[in-house]
Each structure stands twice: as C-alpha cells, then as structure tokens.
Amino acid sequence: MTKKSIGWKFDNTYQKLPNIMLSKINPEKIAEPKLIIKNDDVSKLLGLNFIGYNDNELALLFSGNNLPEGTETIAQAYAGHQFGHFNILGDGRALILGEHITPKNKRYDLQFKGSGKTPYSRNGDGKAALGPMLREYIISEAMFRLNIPTSRSLAVVITGEKIIREKELPGAILTRVAESHIRVGTFQFVAFQQDLKSLKILLDYTINRHYKELEKSLSPALSLLKTVMTKQIDLIINWMRVGFIHGVMNTDNMTISGETIDYGPCAFMDIYNPKTVFSSIDYSGRYAFNNQPIIAQWNLLRFAECLLPFIDEDQSKAIKIAEETINEFSEIFKKKWIKMMCNKLGLIREDEADEKLINDLLTLMYQNKLDYTSTFAELSELKIPKNISLKNWYDEWKKRLEDNKHNNDDIKKIMKENNPRIIPRNHNVEKVIEEAYSNNYESFKKLLEAIKNPYSKNEKFRDFELEPKKINDQYQTFCGT
Ligand code: AMP
Ligand code: MG
C-alpha cells in the first residue's frame, strides 16, 4: 500500500532573489537522527499529515537526510548590529527548506536550526545543542499561546552527535516555521553592498510578501517603515505585558513581519525589576526588560537608513522624513503601553491618573521584590493581595475601578485575557533541559501541556504557576548555544 502524502506544497520565491542574498547549500548528512518531538498543532496549521509515518521516518525527514520534494535549501545572507556593532552575518547554523503553502493559502518559511555549517558560519560549528533547541521549542510555543506573534516549532531531532560547548552536549536540530525570516539585517546586508537594484528588489519582494496593501500607497518604502514600526511597537508591548525579555535584540534578530524570532538567551522575568537582564554577555544591560522599546526604536532607525533612497531622491529630505517618522515612536509606544497596562489592571475607561496608578504599582512591586506574573494574576481575582505592601495601593485601585462603571465580570474578563497565570518559568525550563540531558522527556511534555492555556486556572497545572522556591537573581542565559 502506498503511503498517504504528507501534504507538502513548496513554492519557493526567496531562492529567485539576487545571488548575493543567499547561498544554495545542502544540509549535512546526520548519522543517527532520532525524533524527540513533533508538533501536531503546527502540522495542522500547515495542513501536513504525518499519519502512517513512524518516528524513524520522521527523524530522517526532520534531520534533513530525506528532504521533501520541492525543497531548495538555502542559507540566507544578512548583516546586523550586534550590541551596537555592525557585522556581516547570515544563517551560520540554519537552512531554509523552502516556502510551504498551507491549504488556507498562507505562506510559511520552513527552517532547520543546527543543521551544520554554511558559508556564513564564520568560526562557528553550525550546530546546536539539545537544551537550547528544546528551550526555543517551549518558549516559542508559549509565546504563541500567549497570543504574541512568533515563529513556531514543528519538530526537534537529536543528531546522535556530541557537540562541544562548555562541555560535550548532544546535538539537535529544530525545525521552525515563520511567515518569513526577512530581518532588518537582511536590508542592512543589501544596503551595505551598495547595490540599489537588489535593494529595490528586496523592498518590492518584502512588500509583496507581507504587506501587499502598501503596493498602492504613495510611498511604499515610507509606508513599509511605518507599518514595521507599528508591528514592532505592538510586539514589544506584548512582550512587556507578559514579562518577556528577548535578550538579543540585534538588528539581525528583528523581523519585518513583526514575529518574535531567534530564541537564544530569552527568558521570562520572575521578580519585577525593570533592569532585568539574563544574557551572560549583556554586561551593560543593553537588552534589559525596560530597554526593549528604546532598542526597537534604534533598530528601526537602522531599517530607515536602508530605505532612504526610496523615501526621497533628495537624501537630506529623505533623512528628515525618516527621522520624523521614527521620532513618533516614543509617543505611540507610551500611549499603547498605558493602554496595555490599563488592560492588565482592568481600567476600562481612560483616566489621566491611570499612569500614576500603574507606576505606583510597579514601584511597589520593585521595592518589595514581587513576582510580575503572580502579582497580576492575583489582582485579576479582584481580591485583596496577600502581600501587605500593596494594601494602600489596592484601596486606591478599587476606588478607581468603581469609576469604571463596568461590572466586576467585565473587569475580570479583560484582566484575565491580559494576565497569564502560566509562563514557562526559568526554573521549570531548566528542569526540563536537565532531565532531557538524562534522556527523560516527561517534564518537557508536561510543561508543553501546561503552557497551552496560559490564561486559565487549572488545578492540574497549579505547580507551573508557582514562583521559584528560591530567588535566583544570578540566573543566566546564553547566545549561540
Ligand atoms: P544569534 O545571536 O543566535 O541570532 O546568532 C548570531 C549569528 O551567529 C547568526 O549569524 C548565526 O547564524 C551565527 N551563529 C550562532 N551560533 C552559531 C554556530 N554554532 N555556528 C555557526 N554560526 C552560528
Ligand atoms: Mg539570529
């Protein structure tokens, strides 16, 4: 009996872009791939059906040993400001398989991460360790469930190979899915070549792929800049809503589609401290929790620089227009941030005094080392918080809620939609990774179940709501692992 087809439908367009933008390259053969997990929800989203395929066959597929028909593997070239310094980069350990079209006619990049060296690997080995790939799987899935634009994770395989990090670790490949991997750094790469023709091709391609409605606008380049700015503002507001710190907001990790990508040293904050940084190499706190909007704005300015030739022929005019646009960032961000925090506090009708009420709470949370997620989850019950330090603030807030002229059910509803109970807390993620290194995936699977409904109360997953028993203000995460 012949097997049912999986349902792949590749239509690769990036491969047709100018040669400088990519390298056609095959994945390295993997000696002993073994499937760790496949994501049935993402399979469904893509319209793929793996029924009838055993784990061995899937391991061959998700290791790149048996590529589906229609794939044309490439590594993408890009540049980027890493911690403020410009570098020529590119997919050093990732490969795009191609663009898959879903039955609903949506286009997604499929990408392997950890699949071996490419022309852009520089001194890297092109590989990834199991722990960081599970981490990306967990956090990207959590972000999706939290209603935040993100790449998704389709599968993880281990390669059977040991890779060298601070110690020997099992190698792994993650298959991830994104609307595209076009980054601010993609534009920077082409702009750096001073190849205006290719830059225009990239601009038109990007608009056509992501924002077709802008094609008819008076200045598509300027419209793209404004649209990407809005997308990035909304994204970072969302990160801050749930206490997420990306950790490495280099321009090469900022997408044009507005999706969160490249989960390296990212983590969710437990105790509220606006200066929280987890990344081991972020000595100056460049990518700290509260710095994320300023960095997004800085990155957008780098994006704007690439678009100048298409904003106006007169360079000084173009600079003026771009600057005026980017200068609007702060005000738009602040308005949206207040709105988001009002949602977290159930403040429906707008009131000028709300900003103070919000900041007073954050100050108290910081001074008293309160957990970001738990504090808001507890307030969402509208009961007096256990922590006595919030007593006076709580009275103020309750008075303010009465002016809302909405009933408690409406208030609770909006709060519960904006305040997660379950995030992938660092101590749980670490436990998953530690156990996985001993070949035990039970905690991994349980955590994945728990993060599926982050906004609901579920006794079964109560443990995942709990703060760590011991405060770990030394918690560190790592890049390029
Ligand atoms: P990231 O901070 O993970 O976004 O990576 C920054 C750059 O380093 C990208 O060009 C990556 O492809 C590259 N890179 C990270 N880890 C490795 C590795 N193990 N081998 C080769 N290139 C890598
Ligand atoms: Mg990256």
Coordinates of C-alpha atoms and ligand atoms in Angstrom, one line a residue:
M1 CA 0.0 0.0 0.0
T2 CA 1.4 3.4 -0.8
K3 CA 1.5 5.9 1.9
K4 CA -0.7 8.9 2.1
S5 CA 1.1 12.0 1.0
I6 CA 2.1 14.4 3.9
G7 CA 0.8 17.4 2.0
W8 CA 3.9 19.4 1.3
K9 CA 3.4 22.2 -1.2
F10 CA 6.5 24.2 -1.8
D11 CA 6.6 27.4 -3.7
N12 CA 10.0 28.9 -3.2
T13 CA 10.3 32.6 -4.1
Y14 CA 13.3 33.8 -1.9
Q15 CA 15.5 31.5 -4.0
K16 CA 14.8 33.7 -7.0
L17 CA 16.2 36.8 -5.4
P18 CA 19.6 38.2 -6.4
N19 CA 22.5 35.7 -5.7
I20 CA 24.2 37.9 -3.2
M21 CA 21.3 37.4 -0.8
L22 CA 21.6 33.6 -0.3
S23 CA 23.7 30.5 -0.8
K24 CA 22.3 27.3 -2.1
I25 CA 23.5 24.6 0.1
N26 CA 22.6 21.1 1.2
P27 CA 22.2 20.1 4.9
E28 CA 25.0 17.9 6.3
K29 CA 24.0 14.2 6.5
I30 CA 23.2 13.1 10.0
A31 CA 24.4 9.7 11.1
E32 CA 21.9 8.7 13.7
P33 CA 18.9 11.1 13.9
K34 CA 16.2 10.4 16.5
L35 CA 12.9 12.2 16.8
I36 CA 12.3 13.9 20.1
I37 CA 9.1 15.7 19.4
K38 CA 6.8 16.7 16.5
N39 CA 4.2 19.4 17.0
D40 CA 0.7 18.2 15.9
D41 CA -0.8 21.7 16.2
V42 CA 1.7 23.2 13.9
S43 CA 1.4 20.2 11.5
K44 CA -2.3 21.0 11.4
L45 CA -1.7 24.7 10.8
L46 CA 0.5 23.8 7.8
G47 CA -2.0 21.2 6.6
L48 CA 0.5 18.4 7.0
N49 CA -0.5 14.9 7.8
F50 CA 2.2 12.5 9.2
I51 CA -0.2 9.7 10.0
G52 CA 1.4 6.4 8.9
Y53 CA 5.0 7.7 9.2
N54 CA 7.0 6.2 12.1
D55 CA 9.4 8.0 14.3
N56 CA 12.3 6.7 12.3
E57 CA 11.0 8.1 9.0
L58 CA 10.2 11.4 10.7
A59 CA 13.7 11.6 12.1
L60 CA 15.1 11.2 8.6
L61 CA 12.8 14.0 7.5
F62 CA 13.5 16.4 10.3
S63 CA 17.2 15.9 10.2
G64 CA 17.4 16.8 6.5
N65 CA 18.5 13.3 5.5
N66 CA 15.3 12.8 3.5
L67 CA 14.2 16.2 2.2
P68 CA 10.6 16.5 0.9
E69 CA 10.1 17.1 -2.8
G70 CA 10.1 20.7 -3.7
T71 CA 12.6 21.9 -1.1
E72 CA 15.5 24.1 -2.3
T73 CA 17.7 24.5 0.8
I74 CA 19.4 27.9 1.2
A75 CA 21.2 29.9 3.8
Q76 CA 20.2 33.5 3.9
A77 CA 22.7 36.3 3.9
Y78 CA 22.2 39.2 6.3
A79 CA 24.1 41.7 8.4
G80 CA 23.3 43.1 11.7
H81 CA 24.2 45.4 14.5
Q82 CA 25.2 43.1 17.3
F83 CA 25.2 45.0 20.6
G84 CA 25.5 48.1 18.5
H85 CA 28.4 46.9 16.3
F86 CA 27.8 46.3 12.6
N87 CA 28.8 42.8 11.3
I88 CA 28.2 40.8 8.2
L89 CA 26.4 37.6 9.3
G90 CA 24.0 35.2 7.6
D91 CA 22.5 31.8 8.6
G92 CA 25.5 30.3 10.2
R93 CA 23.7 27.3 11.5
A94 CA 20.3 27.4 9.8
L95 CA 18.9 26.4 6.5
I96 CA 15.6 27.4 4.9
L97 CA 14.0 24.4 3.2
G98 CA 11.6 26.5 1.2
E99 CA 8.2 28.1 1.5
H100 CA 5.3 25.9 2.2
I101 CA 1.8 27.0 1.2
T102 CA -1.0 25.8 3.6
P103 CA -4.4 24.7 2.4
K104 CA -5.6 28.2 3.5
N105 CA -3.1 29.7 1.1
K106 CA -0.7 31.0 3.8
R107 CA 3.0 31.0 3.1
Y108 CA 5.5 29.9 5.7
D109 CA 9.3 29.5 5.7
L110 CA 10.4 26.2 7.0
Q111 CA 13.8 26.3 8.5
F112 CA 16.3 23.9 10.2
K113 CA 18.3 25.3 13.0
G114 CA 21.5 23.4 13.9
S115 CA 21.9 21.6 10.6
G116 CA 25.6 22.2 10.0
K117 CA 28.0 24.7 8.5
T118 CA 27.1 27.2 5.8
P119 CA 29.2 29.8 4.0
Y120 CA 28.2 32.2 6.8
S121 CA 29.3 30.1 9.8
R122 CA 32.5 32.1 10.4
N123 CA 34.1 30.3 13.3
G124 CA 31.0 28.5 14.4
D125 CA 30.4 24.8 14.1
G126 CA 26.9 25.2 12.5
K127 CA 25.4 23.1 15.2
A128 CA 23.0 23.4 18.1
A129 CA 22.8 21.6 21.4
L130 CA 19.6 19.8 22.6
G131 CA 18.9 22.1 25.5
P132 CA 18.7 25.4 23.6
M133 CA 16.6 23.8 20.9
L134 CA 14.1 22.5 23.5
R135 CA 14.2 25.9 25.1
E136 CA 13.3 27.6 21.7
Y137 CA 10.5 25.0 21.2
I138 CA 9.0 25.7 24.6
I139 CA 9.3 29.4 24.6
S140 CA 8.0 29.9 21.0
E141 CA 5.0 27.7 21.7
A142 CA 4.4 29.6 25.0
M143 CA 4.5 32.9 23.1
F144 CA 2.0 31.6 20.5
R145 CA -0.4 30.6 23.3
L146 CA 0.0 34.0 24.9
N147 CA -1.2 35.5 21.6
I148 CA 2.1 37.0 20.7
P149 CA 3.4 36.9 17.1
T150 CA 6.2 34.3 16.9
S151 CA 7.9 31.7 14.9
R152 CA 6.6 28.2 15.7
S153 CA 8.4 25.0 16.3
L154 CA 7.5 21.9 14.2
A155 CA 9.9 19.3 15.4
V156 CA 13.2 18.5 17.3
V157 CA 15.5 15.7 16.5
I158 CA 18.7 14.7 18.2
T159 CA 21.6 14.1 15.8
G160 CA 23.4 11.4 17.7
E161 CA 26.5 13.6 17.6
K162 CA 28.2 15.2 20.6
I163 CA 28.9 18.9 20.1
I164 CA 31.4 20.9 22.1
R165 CA 30.2 23.8 24.2
E166 CA 31.4 24.5 27.8
K167 CA 31.1 20.7 27.9
E168 CA 30.1 17.9 25.4
L169 CA 26.4 18.0 24.7
P170 CA 24.0 16.1 22.4
G171 CA 23.5 17.9 19.1
A172 CA 19.9 18.7 17.9
I173 CA 18.1 20.2 15.0
L174 CA 14.9 22.3 15.4
T175 CA 12.5 22.7 12.6
R176 CA 10.9 26.1 12.8
V177 CA 8.2 27.9 10.9
A178 CA 7.8 31.6 10.3
E179 CA 5.9 33.9 8.0
S180 CA 9.4 34.8 6.8
H181 CA 12.9 35.3 8.1
I182 CA 13.4 38.7 6.4
R183 CA 15.1 40.9 9.0
V184 CA 16.2 44.5 9.4
G185 CA 19.6 42.9 8.9
T186 CA 18.6 41.5 5.5
F187 CA 18.0 45.1 4.3
Q188 CA 21.3 46.2 6.0
F189 CA 23.2 43.5 4.2
V190 CA 22.0 44.5 0.7
A191 CA 22.3 48.2 1.5
F192 CA 25.9 47.6 2.7
Q193 CA 26.7 46.2 -0.8
Q194 CA 25.6 49.5 -2.3
D195 CA 23.6 47.5 -4.7
L196 CA 20.5 49.7 -5.2
K197 CA 19.0 47.4 -7.8
S198 CA 19.0 44.4 -5.4
L199 CA 17.8 46.6 -2.6
K200 CA 14.8 47.7 -4.6
I201 CA 14.1 44.0 -5.5
L202 CA 14.2 43.2 -1.8
L203 CA 11.9 46.1 -0.9
D204 CA 9.3 45.1 -3.6
Y205 CA 9.6 41.4 -2.6
T206 CA 9.0 42.2 1.1
I207 CA 6.0 44.4 0.5
N208 CA 4.6 41.9 -1.9
R209 CA 5.1 39.0 0.6
H210 CA 3.9 40.7 3.8
Y211 CA 2.1 43.9 3.1
K212 CA 0.6 43.8 -0.3
E213 CA -1.8 46.5 0.5
L214 CA 1.1 49.0 0.6
E215 CA 1.9 48.5 -3.0
K216 CA -0.6 51.1 -4.0
S217 CA 0.5 53.7 -1.4
L218 CA 2.1 57.0 -2.5
S219 CA 5.5 56.0 -1.0
P220 CA 5.6 52.2 -0.4
A221 CA 9.0 52.5 1.3
L222 CA 7.8 55.0 3.8
S223 CA 4.6 53.1 4.4
L224 CA 6.6 49.9 5.0
L225 CA 8.7 51.8 7.6
K226 CA 5.6 53.0 9.4
T227 CA 4.0 49.6 9.2
V228 CA 7.0 47.8 10.6
M229 CA 7.3 50.4 13.3
T230 CA 3.7 49.7 14.3
K231 CA 4.2 45.9 14.2
Q232 CA 7.4 46.2 16.4
I233 CA 5.7 48.5 18.9
D234 CA 2.8 46.1 19.2
L235 CA 5.2 43.2 19.6
I236 CA 7.3 44.8 22.3
I237 CA 4.2 46.0 24.2
N238 CA 3.1 42.3 24.1
W239 CA 6.5 41.1 25.4
M240 CA 6.3 43.6 28.3
R241 CA 2.7 42.6 29.0
V242 CA 3.9 39.1 29.9
G243 CA 7.4 39.9 31.3
F244 CA 9.3 38.6 28.3
I245 CA 12.9 39.6 27.7
H246 CA 14.2 38.7 24.2
G247 CA 17.8 39.1 25.3
V248 CA 19.5 39.7 22.0
M249 CA 17.6 42.4 20.1
N250 CA 20.3 42.8 17.5
T251 CA 19.0 44.1 14.1
D252 CA 19.5 40.7 12.6
N253 CA 17.0 39.3 15.1
M254 CA 14.3 41.8 14.3
T255 CA 11.8 40.6 11.7
I256 CA 10.0 42.7 9.1
S257 CA 6.9 40.5 9.6
G258 CA 6.7 41.5 13.3
E259 CA 7.2 38.0 14.6
T260 CA 9.4 37.2 17.5
I261 CA 12.3 35.0 16.3
D262 CA 15.6 33.7 17.4
Y263 CA 15.0 32.5 20.9
G264 CA 18.5 32.4 22.3
P265 CA 19.1 34.0 25.7
C266 CA 15.5 35.0 26.1
A267 CA 13.6 34.4 29.4
F268 CA 10.6 35.5 31.4
M269 CA 11.1 37.7 34.4
D270 CA 10.0 36.3 37.8
I271 CA 10.5 39.2 40.2
Y272 CA 9.7 42.6 38.7
N273 CA 12.8 44.6 38.1
P274 CA 12.8 46.8 35.0
K275 CA 16.6 46.3 34.7
T276 CA 16.4 42.6 34.4
V277 CA 19.0 41.0 32.1
F278 CA 19.6 37.3 31.8
S279 CA 22.0 37.1 28.9
S280 CA 25.5 36.2 30.1
I281 CA 27.2 38.6 27.6
D282 CA 24.9 41.7 28.1
Y283 CA 27.2 43.4 30.5
S284 CA 25.8 46.9 30.0
G285 CA 22.1 45.9 30.2
R286 CA 21.5 47.0 26.6
Y287 CA 18.7 44.5 26.2
A288 CA 17.2 44.8 29.7
F289 CA 13.5 44.5 30.2
N290 CA 12.7 48.2 30.1
N291 CA 15.3 49.0 27.5
Q292 CA 13.5 47.0 24.8
P293 CA 11.4 49.9 23.4
I294 CA 14.4 52.1 23.0
I295 CA 16.4 49.4 21.3
A296 CA 13.5 48.7 19.0
Q297 CA 13.4 52.3 18.0
W298 CA 17.2 52.3 17.5
N299 CA 16.9 49.2 15.3
L300 CA 14.1 50.9 13.3
L301 CA 16.4 53.8 12.6
R302 CA 18.9 51.3 11.1
F303 CA 16.0 50.0 9.0
A304 CA 15.0 53.5 7.9
E305 CA 18.6 54.2 6.8
C306 CA 18.4 51.3 4.3
L307 CA 15.1 52.7 2.9
L308 CA 16.3 56.3 2.4
P309 CA 17.0 56.1 -1.4
F310 CA 13.3 55.0 -1.8
I311 CA 11.8 57.6 0.5
D312 CA 13.1 60.6 -1.4
E313 CA 15.6 61.2 -4.2
D314 CA 16.9 64.1 -2.2
Q315 CA 18.9 62.5 0.6
S316 CA 18.5 65.3 3.1
K317 CA 14.8 65.3 2.5
A318 CA 14.6 61.5 2.9
I319 CA 16.5 61.7 6.2
K320 CA 14.2 64.4 7.5
I321 CA 11.1 62.3 6.7
A322 CA 12.6 59.1 8.1
E323 CA 13.6 60.9 11.3
E324 CA 10.2 62.5 11.8
T325 CA 8.6 59.0 11.4
I326 CA 10.9 57.3 13.9
N327 CA 10.6 60.2 16.3
E328 CA 6.9 59.3 16.6
F329 CA 7.9 56.0 18.2
S330 CA 8.1 57.2 21.8
E331 CA 4.7 58.8 21.9
I332 CA 2.9 56.0 20.1
F333 CA 4.7 53.5 22.4
K334 CA 3.8 55.3 25.5
K335 CA 0.1 55.5 24.6
K336 CA -0.1 51.8 23.8
W337 CA 1.9 50.9 26.9
I338 CA -0.5 52.7 29.1
K339 CA -3.4 51.1 27.3
M340 CA -1.8 47.7 27.8
M341 CA -1.2 48.3 31.5
C342 CA -4.7 49.6 31.9
N343 CA -5.9 46.3 30.4
K344 CA -3.8 44.4 32.9
L345 CA -5.5 46.3 35.7
G346 CA -9.0 46.3 34.3
L347 CA -9.1 50.0 33.9
I348 CA -11.5 50.3 31.0
R349 CA -12.4 53.9 30.7
E350 CA -9.4 56.1 30.2
D351 CA -8.3 58.4 33.0
E352 CA -5.4 60.7 33.2
A353 CA -4.5 59.5 36.7
D354 CA -4.0 55.9 35.4
E355 CA -0.4 56.4 34.5
K356 CA 0.4 57.3 38.1
L357 CA -1.6 54.3 39.5
I358 CA 0.3 52.0 37.1
N359 CA 3.7 53.4 38.0
D360 CA 2.9 53.3 41.8
L361 CA 2.2 49.6 41.5
L362 CA 5.3 48.9 39.5
T363 CA 7.4 50.8 42.1
L364 CA 5.9 48.8 44.9
M365 CA 6.5 45.6 43.1
Y366 CA 10.1 46.5 42.5
Q367 CA 10.7 47.7 46.1
N368 CA 9.1 44.6 47.6
K369 CA 10.6 42.1 45.0
L370 CA 7.2 40.9 43.9
D371 CA 6.7 38.4 41.1
Y372 CA 5.4 40.0 37.9
T373 CA 3.2 37.2 36.7
S374 CA 1.8 36.2 40.1
T375 CA 1.0 39.8 41.2
F376 CA -1.1 40.5 38.2
A377 CA -2.7 37.0 38.2
E378 CA -3.7 37.6 41.9
L379 CA -5.1 41.1 41.2
S380 CA -7.2 39.6 38.4
E381 CA -9.2 37.8 41.1
L382 CA -10.1 41.3 42.5
K383 CA -9.3 40.0 46.0
I384 CA -7.0 41.8 48.5
P385 CA -3.4 40.8 47.7
K386 CA -1.6 38.6 50.2
N387 CA 1.4 41.0 50.2
I388 CA 0.7 43.7 52.7
S389 CA 2.8 46.2 50.9
L390 CA 0.1 46.5 48.3
K391 CA -2.7 47.3 50.7
N392 CA -2.9 51.1 50.3
W393 CA -2.4 50.8 46.5
Y394 CA -5.1 48.2 46.4
D395 CA -7.6 50.6 48.1
E396 CA -6.8 53.3 45.5
W397 CA -7.1 50.9 42.6
K398 CA -10.5 49.6 43.9
K399 CA -11.8 53.2 44.1
R400 CA -10.6 53.7 40.6
L401 CA -12.3 50.6 39.4
E402 CA -15.6 51.8 40.8
D403 CA -15.4 54.8 38.4
N404 CA -15.1 52.4 35.5
K405 CA -18.9 52.0 35.5
H406 CA -18.4 48.4 34.4
N407 CA -19.3 45.4 36.4
N408 CA -16.8 43.1 38.0
D409 CA -17.3 40.4 35.4
D410 CA -16.2 42.7 32.6
I411 CA -13.2 43.9 34.6
K412 CA -12.2 40.3 35.5
K413 CA -12.6 39.3 31.9
I414 CA -10.3 41.9 30.5
M415 CA -7.7 41.3 33.2
K416 CA -7.7 37.5 32.7
E417 CA -7.2 38.0 29.0
N418 CA -4.2 40.1 29.6
N419 CA -2.6 38.5 32.6
P420 CA -1.2 35.0 32.2
R421 CA -1.2 32.6 35.1
I422 CA 1.3 30.3 33.4
I423 CA 4.5 31.3 31.7
P424 CA 7.5 29.0 31.1
R425 CA 9.3 30.0 34.2
N426 CA 13.1 29.7 34.2
H427 CA 13.3 27.1 36.9
N428 CA 10.8 24.9 35.0
V429 CA 12.6 25.3 31.7
E430 CA 15.9 24.5 33.4
K431 CA 14.4 21.3 34.9
V432 CA 13.2 20.2 31.5
I433 CA 16.6 20.7 29.9
E434 CA 18.4 18.9 32.7
E435 CA 16.1 15.9 32.5
A436 CA 16.3 15.8 28.7
Y437 CA 20.1 15.5 29.0
S438 CA 19.4 12.3 31.0
N439 CA 17.1 11.2 28.2
N440 CA 13.9 11.9 30.2
Y441 CA 11.3 14.0 28.4
E442 CA 8.4 13.7 30.9
S443 CA 8.9 17.2 32.3
F444 CA 9.2 18.6 28.8
K445 CA 5.9 17.2 27.7
K446 CA 4.2 18.2 30.9
L447 CA 5.4 21.8 30.6
L448 CA 4.2 21.9 26.9
E449 CA 0.8 20.9 28.1
A450 CA 0.8 23.4 30.9
I451 CA 1.6 26.4 28.7
K452 CA -1.2 25.6 26.2
N453 CA -3.8 27.5 28.2
P454 CA -1.8 30.3 29.9
Y455 CA -4.8 32.4 30.9
S456 CA -6.9 29.7 32.5
K457 CA -6.9 28.4 36.0
N458 CA -6.3 24.6 36.0
E459 CA -5.6 22.7 39.2
K460 CA -3.7 20.1 37.2
F461 CA -1.1 22.7 36.3
R462 CA -1.1 24.6 39.5
D463 CA 2.6 23.8 40.1
F464 CA 3.5 25.7 36.9
E465 CA 2.0 28.9 38.3
L466 CA 4.3 28.8 41.3
E467 CA 7.2 31.2 41.8
P468 CA 10.6 29.6 42.2
K469 CA 11.2 28.5 45.8
K470 CA 14.5 30.3 45.9
I471 CA 15.0 33.7 44.3
N472 CA 17.7 33.4 41.7
D473 CA 18.9 36.8 40.8
Q474 CA 22.0 35.3 39.2
Y475 CA 20.0 33.4 36.5
Q476 CA 22.0 33.4 33.2
T477 CA 21.1 32.5 29.6
F478 CA 23.4 32.1 26.7
C479 CA 23.8 33.1 22.9
G480 CA 24.8 30.8 20.1
T481 CA 24.4 27.6 22.1
Ligands
AMP1 P1 22.0 34.6 17.1 O1 22.5 35.5 18.1 O2 21.7 33.2 17.5 O3 20.9 35.2 16.3 O4 23.3 34.4 16.1 C1 24.0 35.4 15.5 C2 24.8 34.9 14.4 O5 25.7 33.9 14.7 C3 24.0 34.3 13.2 O6 24.6 34.7 12.0 C4 24.1 32.9 13.5 O7 23.9 32.1 12.4 C5 25.5 32.7 14.0 N1 25.7 31.6 14.9 C6 25.3 31.3 16.1 N2 25.7 30.1 16.6 C7 26.4 29.6 15.6 C8 27.1 28.3 15.4 N3 27.1 27.4 16.4 N4 27.7 28.1 14.2 C9 27.7 29.0 13.3 N5 27.1 30.2 13.3 C10 26.4 30.5 14.5
MG2 MG 19.8 35.4 14.9

